[in-house]
Every structure is written in C-alpha cells, then in structure tokens.
Amino acid sequence: MIKKYFKNFLLIVLITLTFKPLWVLDNYNLGNFGEDDYSYWLHASTLAFDNDLNYLNDYTYNEEAFVIGKNTPYHPPGAGYLVSFFVKALSIFDSEDSLQEIRLNPIGSISYLGFFLGNLVFLFMGLVFLKKTLLSLKIYHPLLIYLTFLSTLVHFATTRFLMSHVAEFFVASIITYYIFGVKNLSQYQKNIVFLFYFLLVFTRPSTFLYFLILLILKRNNFLVSIKSKITTLLSFFGYLILYSKISLYLYGSYSLLFNPEINKTTNSFFENFEIMNFISNLLNIPNLFLSSNMGIIFSTPVVFIGIFGVIDVLKLFEKKFDKLLILIYLTAPFIIMSVWEGLEVAYGQRLLIGILPIFAILSGFTIQKLSNKLFIYLLMINTYLGYL
C-alpha cells in the first residue's frame, strides 16, 4: 500500500514538472511586505526557523502589512504552518547563518523548495481523499483526478505554490470525504472533522463560512444521542476557545474571522458591496463561464462539467431542507465571486478552489452518464495547453 502511494506521489511530482514552477526556477524575490505570497512564507518561516509563533523580532515592522504590536502578517497563517515542517526539514541543507536572509528572501534556497515539496504532499493527500470519496459513492473515474488538478488548482501547486489554495483544497477534500463519503461517523471521525474545520478557519476564513453548511447537513450524525450531543458541544467549545486564544496571540483580537480591521479580505468584501452592482454581477455569471479570458469552462472545467450532475447529488438526500442546503453550498462561492465582480483571477477563479471536491463528485455523476468521453478529453487538453 505504501509503495503504491509513493509511486502515485512521484507521478504527481512528475506531472507538476510538466507545468511551470517558475517561482522555483525564475524569480528574484517575493515582492514587498503585505503581498500574499510573502505573507504565507513569513508564516512558514517563523515556525520553521524559530519554533514559535512570535513575529516581533523576525523583521522590521510595516504598519500596512503587519498587525500593530504583533508584527503578524494579515493573511491567515494556516497554509504556512502546515508546510513549515517541510521548510524546517530542508533548511538543514542551508547555512544556519543565512536563515535570516532566507526568511526575507528565500529564492534559491533549499528551504524554499521545502515549501514547494510540502505543497505537493498536501496536494497528493487531498487527491487521495478525493479518490476515497468518489470510490465510496461508486462514481470514481481516473479522469476526475486529472480534471480536478487541472482546474485552477494546478496554478497554485506549481507556479504560485506559496499561496494558501493547495492547503485549502487539502482540508476541503478531507471534510468533503467525511461528509459525503462516510455514512455514519464514529466519535473519532467527528473529532477529525472538527480538527479540519479548525484548520480551515486559519487557512481560508471565507471558505470556512460556507463549509459550515456541511456541518448542518451532517447534523444527525453529530446529535444522534445525548452522549454524542455532549461530546459535540465540548469539542465545539474546546476548539472555539483554542481558536480565540491563538487569534488573540497572533492578532490581538479574539476573532480573525469577524474582525475586518485584521481580515483585509473581509474588510474589502464589505467595502466593495453594492446591491445594484451585486445584482448586475449575478446576471453576468454566464460570462464568467464562457469568457475566452479565464472563463470557468476553459480554466476550471470540473466546475462546468459538475453543473450537469447537480440533480444527481440532490438525489442523495431525502429531505427538502437538505437539498436546499446543498444548493446554497454550491452557489455560495459564486455569490462571493459576484461581489468581487469576478476579479479574483490568477489562473481561473481561485475562489472556487474550496468547492473543487464537491464539483468532482458532481462531475463523477456527469461522466457516468456519458458513453463517449471525448469531450472531456478535449476539454482537459485545451485547459492544459491554455495553462502552458
């Protein structure tokens, strides 16, 4: 089993090399303090190089980029913390005297490759759990794994691997597995679900918000008995207290999630919200799919194909309320995109990465109904060539 997984991991590594990991091979620095990639690297390096979460003496304070009195980058730390082990493991090949210089500009260092390798490991693990989910629902087809990887995710696994989206996909894949792939959760599995929700809130707070819908969807599993209810409440409040303490330590606030002064994405979200623009953008969603410039059908094909499987996934649930929850869950990222006017584009719509696992499920139902999969292959080839 281990040998099989190792071979699959090597395959993922080889596939990424056929794309363009330019941030490893061709760059001078990570830009300026406050930029996304730089912030995630600083999160990883403080844990890897200092073995702590204290940023005060790591670098010069910048009021636009860091929290006053804490020196913590504004961007959520989850992705950096997850890969910090790999950064630390490979940093032994860098000179100890150069670590402070590497902290400020890691380009060309072995530590930097550690971040890249860590990202690949979490990408692979996310795809493994996605496959487990598809197998449990009896809709697995190898095309679904490649289709998901090519759907915007590839850009953040290869070119801009310092971003948080591979970690987001990894956490989302595991939560999706336990919600859709496991019928009756054991207490141990419930604890795992809470743990990964905890990781998600520190990785992608906006994704965490609409993922709460899945907890409501699985409510009967968590509230099956008095003992289960008590254990669920204890776990919930335990993680809530831990979250508040970490948030207070890092940001001087009990909640990174609901504090717009700290969460710049949330702040910008509310600042840009205008009801008429929102309605206009909703009406323009077809353009987000069909546009020749990073349209979803070309850059995130698993979402486009998955739309044709919505009816099938609704059949998995008997109650109308649960069907409504699924529809809200599927549309939530598109509502966020509408507020942003579809501008959160790097390669494809990165705001959709959190729902790639569920759309892989939807695509599985779609592919099952196709006797000829030529269109899927052509779409994948077009996406691959478009990315190159």
Coordinates of C-alpha atoms in Angstrom, one line a residue:
M1 CA 0.0 0.0 0.0
I2 CA 2.8 2.4 1.0
K3 CA 4.7 1.5 -2.2
K4 CA 1.6 2.3 -4.3
Y5 CA 1.1 5.7 -2.7
F6 CA 4.7 6.5 -3.1
K7 CA 4.5 5.8 -6.8
N8 CA 1.4 7.9 -7.1
F9 CA 3.1 10.7 -5.3
L10 CA 6.1 10.6 -7.7
L11 CA 3.6 10.7 -10.6
I12 CA 2.2 13.9 -9.1
V13 CA 5.7 15.4 -8.9
L14 CA 6.4 14.5 -12.5
I15 CA 3.1 16.0 -13.6
T16 CA 3.9 19.3 -11.9
L17 CA 7.2 19.4 -13.7
T18 CA 5.4 19.4 -17.0
F19 CA 3.7 22.6 -16.0
K20 CA 5.7 25.7 -15.0
P21 CA 7.1 26.0 -11.4
L22 CA 8.6 29.4 -12.3
W23 CA 8.6 30.6 -8.8
V24 CA 11.2 28.0 -8.0
L25 CA 13.3 28.5 -11.1
D26 CA 13.0 32.0 -12.3
N27 CA 12.4 34.8 -9.8
Y28 CA 14.4 37.4 -7.7
N29 CA 12.3 37.9 -4.6
L30 CA 8.8 37.6 -3.3
G31 CA 7.8 41.2 -3.7
N32 CA 7.0 43.5 -0.8
F33 CA 5.7 43.0 2.7
G34 CA 2.0 42.6 2.7
E35 CA 1.8 40.7 -0.6
D36 CA 0.1 37.3 -0.4
D37 CA 3.0 35.0 -1.3
Y38 CA 5.4 36.9 1.0
S39 CA 3.0 36.7 4.0
Y40 CA 2.5 32.9 3.7
W41 CA 6.2 32.4 3.5
L42 CA 6.7 34.5 6.7
H43 CA 4.1 32.3 8.5
A44 CA 6.0 29.2 7.5
S45 CA 9.5 30.6 8.3
T46 CA 8.7 31.8 11.8
L47 CA 7.6 28.3 12.8
A48 CA 10.3 26.5 10.9
F49 CA 13.3 28.8 11.9
D50 CA 12.3 30.0 15.3
N51 CA 10.0 27.1 16.5
D52 CA 7.4 29.7 17.7
L53 CA 4.6 31.9 16.6
N54 CA 6.2 35.2 17.7
Y55 CA 6.9 37.6 14.8
L56 CA 8.1 40.6 16.8
N57 CA 11.9 40.1 16.1
D58 CA 11.6 38.4 12.7
Y59 CA 11.7 41.6 10.6
T60 CA 11.1 45.3 10.5
Y61 CA 7.6 46.4 11.3
N62 CA 5.4 47.8 8.5
E63 CA 2.1 49.3 9.5
E64 CA 0.4 48.5 6.2
A65 CA 1.5 44.8 6.2
F66 CA 1.6 43.7 9.8
V67 CA -0.6 43.9 12.9
I68 CA 0.3 46.6 15.3
G69 CA 2.0 45.3 18.4
K70 CA 2.2 41.7 17.0
N71 CA 4.1 42.1 13.7
T72 CA 1.9 39.2 12.3
P73 CA 1.2 39.3 8.6
Y74 CA -2.5 40.0 8.0
H75 CA -3.0 36.9 5.8
P76 CA -4.3 33.8 7.6
P77 CA -1.4 31.6 8.8
G78 CA -2.8 28.1 8.3
A79 CA -1.1 27.2 4.9
G80 CA 2.3 28.4 6.1
Y81 CA 2.0 26.5 9.4
L82 CA 1.1 23.3 7.6
V83 CA 4.2 23.3 5.3
S84 CA 6.5 24.6 8.0
F85 CA 7.7 21.1 8.8
F86 CA 9.0 20.6 5.3
V87 CA 10.6 24.0 5.3
K88 CA 12.4 23.2 8.5
A89 CA 13.4 19.7 7.3
L90 CA 15.1 21.0 4.2
S91 CA 16.5 24.1 5.9
I92 CA 19.3 21.8 7.4
F93 CA 20.8 22.0 3.9
D94 CA 21.0 25.8 4.1
S95 CA 23.7 27.5 6.1
E96 CA 22.4 28.4 9.6
D97 CA 24.0 31.9 9.2
S98 CA 21.9 32.5 6.1
L99 CA 18.5 31.7 7.7
Q100 CA 17.6 35.3 8.5
E101 CA 18.5 36.3 4.9
I102 CA 16.4 33.4 3.6
R103 CA 13.5 34.5 5.8
L104 CA 13.4 37.8 4.0
N105 CA 14.2 36.4 0.5
P106 CA 14.1 32.6 0.1
I107 CA 14.5 32.5 -3.6
G108 CA 17.2 30.0 -4.5
S109 CA 17.3 28.3 -1.1
I110 CA 16.6 24.7 -0.2
S111 CA 14.2 25.9 2.5
Y112 CA 12.1 27.4 -0.3
L113 CA 12.0 24.1 -2.1
G114 CA 10.7 22.7 1.2
F115 CA 7.6 24.8 0.8
F116 CA 7.2 23.6 -2.7
L117 CA 7.6 19.9 -1.6
G118 CA 5.2 20.4 1.3
N119 CA 2.6 21.8 -1.0
L120 CA 2.9 18.7 -3.3
V121 CA 2.5 16.4 -0.3
F122 CA -0.7 18.1 0.7
L123 CA -1.9 18.2 -2.9
F124 CA -1.4 14.5 -3.1
M125 CA -3.1 13.8 0.2
G126 CA -6.1 15.9 -0.9
L127 CA -6.4 14.0 -4.2
V128 CA -6.1 10.7 -2.2
F129 CA -9.1 11.7 0.0
L130 CA -11.0 12.9 -3.1
K131 CA -10.5 9.5 -4.7
K132 CA -11.7 7.8 -1.5
T133 CA -14.9 9.9 -1.6
L134 CA -15.6 9.1 -5.2
L135 CA -15.0 5.4 -4.6
S136 CA -17.4 5.4 -1.6
L137 CA -20.1 6.9 -3.8
K138 CA -19.2 4.5 -6.6
I139 CA -18.6 7.2 -9.2
Y140 CA -14.8 7.1 -9.4
H141 CA -13.1 7.5 -12.8
P142 CA -9.4 8.4 -13.2
L143 CA -10.3 11.4 -15.3
L144 CA -11.8 13.1 -12.3
I145 CA -8.5 13.3 -10.5
Y146 CA -6.7 14.9 -13.5
L147 CA -9.7 17.1 -14.2
T148 CA -9.7 18.5 -10.7
F149 CA -5.9 19.0 -10.7
L150 CA -6.2 21.0 -14.0
S151 CA -9.0 23.1 -12.7
T152 CA -7.2 26.2 -11.4
L153 CA -5.5 24.1 -8.7
V154 CA -2.5 23.4 -10.9
H155 CA -1.5 27.1 -10.9
F156 CA -1.3 27.1 -7.1
A157 CA 0.5 23.8 -7.0
T158 CA 3.2 24.8 -9.4
T159 CA 3.6 28.5 -10.2
R160 CA 2.2 30.3 -7.2
F161 CA 2.7 27.5 -4.7
L162 CA 3.2 29.9 -1.8
M163 CA -0.5 30.8 -1.8
S164 CA -3.0 29.1 0.6
H165 CA -5.1 27.3 -2.0
V166 CA -3.4 23.9 -2.0
A167 CA -3.8 23.8 1.7
E168 CA -7.4 24.9 1.3
F169 CA -8.0 22.1 -1.2
F170 CA -6.4 19.5 1.1
V171 CA -8.6 20.5 4.1
A172 CA -11.7 20.8 1.9
S173 CA -11.1 17.3 0.5
I174 CA -10.9 15.7 3.9
I175 CA -14.0 17.4 5.2
T176 CA -15.9 16.5 2.0
Y177 CA -14.8 12.9 2.4
Y178 CA -16.3 12.7 6.0
I179 CA -19.5 14.5 5.0
F180 CA -20.2 12.7 1.7
G181 CA -18.1 9.5 1.8
V182 CA -18.8 8.2 5.3
K183 CA -22.4 7.5 6.2
N184 CA -22.2 7.2 9.9
L185 CA -19.3 9.0 11.7
S186 CA -17.6 7.4 14.7
Q187 CA -16.7 9.7 17.5
Y188 CA -13.1 9.6 16.4
Q189 CA -14.1 10.7 12.9
K190 CA -16.3 13.5 14.3
N191 CA -13.2 14.8 16.1
I192 CA -11.2 14.7 12.9
V193 CA -14.0 16.8 11.2
F194 CA -13.8 19.4 14.0
L195 CA -10.0 19.4 13.7
F196 CA -10.1 20.2 10.0
Y197 CA -12.7 22.9 10.4
F198 CA -10.3 24.4 12.9
L199 CA -7.5 24.2 10.3
L200 CA -9.8 25.7 7.6
V201 CA -10.7 28.8 9.6
F202 CA -7.0 29.6 9.9
T203 CA -6.4 28.8 6.2
R204 CA -9.3 30.3 4.3
P205 CA -11.8 32.0 6.6
S206 CA -14.2 32.8 3.7
T207 CA -14.3 29.1 2.7
F208 CA -14.8 28.1 6.3
L209 CA -18.0 30.2 6.4
Y210 CA -19.8 28.4 3.7
F211 CA -18.4 25.0 4.7
L212 CA -20.4 25.4 7.9
I213 CA -23.4 24.4 5.8
L214 CA -22.0 20.9 5.5
L215 CA -22.0 20.6 9.3
I216 CA -25.7 21.4 9.3
L217 CA -26.1 18.8 6.5
K218 CA -24.5 16.2 8.7
R219 CA -26.3 17.3 11.9
N220 CA -28.0 14.0 12.6
N221 CA -24.6 12.3 12.9
F222 CA -23.4 14.8 15.5
L223 CA -26.6 14.8 17.5
V224 CA -27.5 11.1 17.4
S225 CA -27.6 10.7 21.2
I226 CA -27.3 12.6 24.5
K227 CA -23.6 11.4 24.8
S228 CA -23.0 12.5 21.2
K229 CA -24.6 15.9 21.8
I230 CA -22.4 16.5 24.9
T231 CA -19.2 15.4 23.1
T232 CA -20.0 17.5 20.1
L233 CA -20.6 20.6 22.3
L234 CA -17.4 20.0 24.3
S235 CA -15.4 19.7 21.1
F236 CA -17.0 22.8 19.6
F237 CA -16.4 25.0 22.6
G238 CA -12.9 23.5 23.1
Y239 CA -11.9 24.4 19.5
L240 CA -13.6 27.8 19.9
I241 CA -11.6 28.6 23.0
L242 CA -8.4 27.4 21.3
Y243 CA -9.2 29.5 18.2
S244 CA -9.8 32.6 20.3
K245 CA -6.5 32.2 22.2
I246 CA -4.4 31.7 19.1
S247 CA -6.2 34.6 17.3
L248 CA -5.6 36.8 20.3
Y249 CA -1.9 35.8 20.5
L250 CA -1.4 36.4 16.8
Y251 CA -3.6 39.3 16.0
G252 CA -4.6 40.9 19.3
S253 CA -8.3 40.0 18.6
Y254 CA -10.4 37.1 19.7
S255 CA -11.6 36.6 16.1
L256 CA -9.6 36.9 12.9
L257 CA -12.8 35.8 11.1
F258 CA -15.1 38.6 12.0
N259 CA -12.7 41.4 12.6
P260 CA -12.5 43.5 9.3
E261 CA -9.6 45.6 10.8
I262 CA -7.5 42.4 10.7
N263 CA -9.1 40.3 8.0
K264 CA -8.4 42.6 5.0
T265 CA -10.3 40.3 2.6
T266 CA -13.4 40.6 4.7
N267 CA -12.9 44.3 5.0
S268 CA -12.6 44.7 1.3
F269 CA -15.6 42.5 0.7
F270 CA -17.9 44.8 2.7
E271 CA -16.3 48.0 1.3
N272 CA -17.0 46.8 -2.2
F273 CA -20.5 45.5 -1.7
E274 CA -23.2 47.5 -3.5
I275 CA -26.6 45.9 -4.1
M276 CA -27.1 47.1 -7.7
N277 CA -23.6 46.0 -8.7
F278 CA -24.2 42.7 -7.0
I279 CA -27.4 42.0 -8.9
S280 CA -25.7 43.1 -12.2
N281 CA -22.8 40.8 -11.5
L282 CA -25.1 37.9 -10.8
L283 CA -26.7 38.4 -14.2
N284 CA -23.2 38.3 -15.7
I285 CA -22.3 34.9 -14.2
P286 CA -22.7 33.2 -17.7
N287 CA -19.8 35.4 -18.9
L288 CA -17.6 34.0 -16.1
F289 CA -18.2 30.6 -17.6
L290 CA -17.9 31.4 -21.3
S291 CA -15.3 34.2 -21.4
S292 CA -12.3 33.3 -23.5
N293 CA -10.2 35.1 -20.9
M294 CA -10.0 32.7 -18.0
G295 CA -13.7 31.5 -18.4
I296 CA -14.6 28.7 -16.0
I297 CA -15.3 26.3 -18.8
F298 CA -11.7 26.7 -20.0
S299 CA -9.7 27.2 -16.8
T300 CA -11.8 25.3 -14.2
P301 CA -13.6 22.6 -16.3
V302 CA -14.5 20.3 -13.3
V303 CA -17.0 23.1 -12.2
F304 CA -18.5 23.4 -15.7
I305 CA -18.9 19.6 -16.1
G306 CA -20.2 19.3 -12.5
I307 CA -23.1 21.5 -13.1
F308 CA -24.7 18.7 -15.1
G309 CA -24.6 16.4 -12.0
V310 CA -26.4 18.7 -9.6
I311 CA -29.7 16.8 -9.9
D312 CA -27.9 13.5 -9.1
V313 CA -26.3 14.8 -5.9
L314 CA -29.6 16.2 -4.7
K315 CA -31.0 12.6 -5.0
L316 CA -28.6 11.6 -2.3
F317 CA -30.7 13.5 0.2
E318 CA -34.4 12.8 1.1
K319 CA -35.3 16.0 3.0
K320 CA -36.1 19.1 1.1
F321 CA -34.2 21.1 3.7
D322 CA -31.0 19.1 3.0
K323 CA -31.5 19.6 -0.8
L324 CA -31.8 23.4 -0.1
L325 CA -28.6 23.3 2.0
I326 CA -26.7 21.7 -0.9
L327 CA -27.9 24.3 -3.4
I328 CA -26.9 27.1 -1.0
Y329 CA -23.5 25.4 -0.5
L330 CA -22.9 25.1 -4.3
T331 CA -23.9 28.7 -5.0
A332 CA -22.2 30.4 -2.1
P333 CA -18.8 30.8 -3.8
F334 CA -20.5 32.2 -6.9
I335 CA -22.2 34.8 -4.7
I336 CA -18.8 35.8 -3.3
M337 CA -17.4 36.0 -6.8
S338 CA -20.3 38.3 -7.8
V339 CA -19.4 40.7 -5.0
W340 CA -15.8 40.7 -6.2
E341 CA -17.0 41.1 -9.8
G342 CA -15.1 38.0 -10.8
L343 CA -11.8 39.9 -10.4
E344 CA -10.1 37.3 -8.1
V345 CA -8.4 35.7 -11.0
A346 CA -4.9 34.3 -11.1
Y347 CA -5.3 31.3 -13.3
G348 CA -9.1 30.7 -13.3
Q349 CA -11.3 31.7 -10.4
R350 CA -9.4 30.9 -7.2
L351 CA -12.5 31.5 -5.1
L352 CA -13.8 28.2 -6.4
I353 CA -11.0 26.0 -5.2
G354 CA -12.8 25.2 -1.9
I355 CA -15.7 23.6 -3.8
L356 CA -13.5 21.6 -6.2
P357 CA -14.1 18.3 -4.2
I358 CA -17.9 18.6 -4.4
F359 CA -17.8 19.5 -8.0
A360 CA -15.6 16.5 -8.6
I361 CA -18.4 14.5 -7.1
L362 CA -20.9 16.2 -9.4
S363 CA -18.6 15.6 -12.4
G364 CA -18.5 11.9 -11.4
F365 CA -22.2 11.7 -11.8
T366 CA -22.0 13.5 -15.2
I367 CA -19.2 11.3 -16.5
Q368 CA -21.2 8.2 -15.5
K369 CA -23.9 9.2 -17.9
L370 CA -21.5 9.7 -20.9
S371 CA -21.0 6.8 -23.2
N372 CA -18.3 8.8 -25.1
K373 CA -15.9 10.9 -23.1
L374 CA -14.1 12.5 -26.0
F375 CA -15.5 15.9 -25.0
I376 CA -13.9 15.6 -21.5
Y377 CA -10.5 14.7 -23.0
L378 CA -10.7 17.6 -25.4
L379 CA -11.6 20.0 -22.6
M380 CA -8.7 18.7 -20.5
I381 CA -6.2 19.1 -23.3
N382 CA -7.5 22.6 -24.0
T383 CA -7.1 23.5 -20.4
Y384 CA -3.6 22.1 -20.2
L385 CA -2.4 23.9 -23.4
G386 CA -4.1 27.1 -22.2
Y387 CA -2.1 27.0 -18.9
L388 CA 1.2 26.3 -20.7

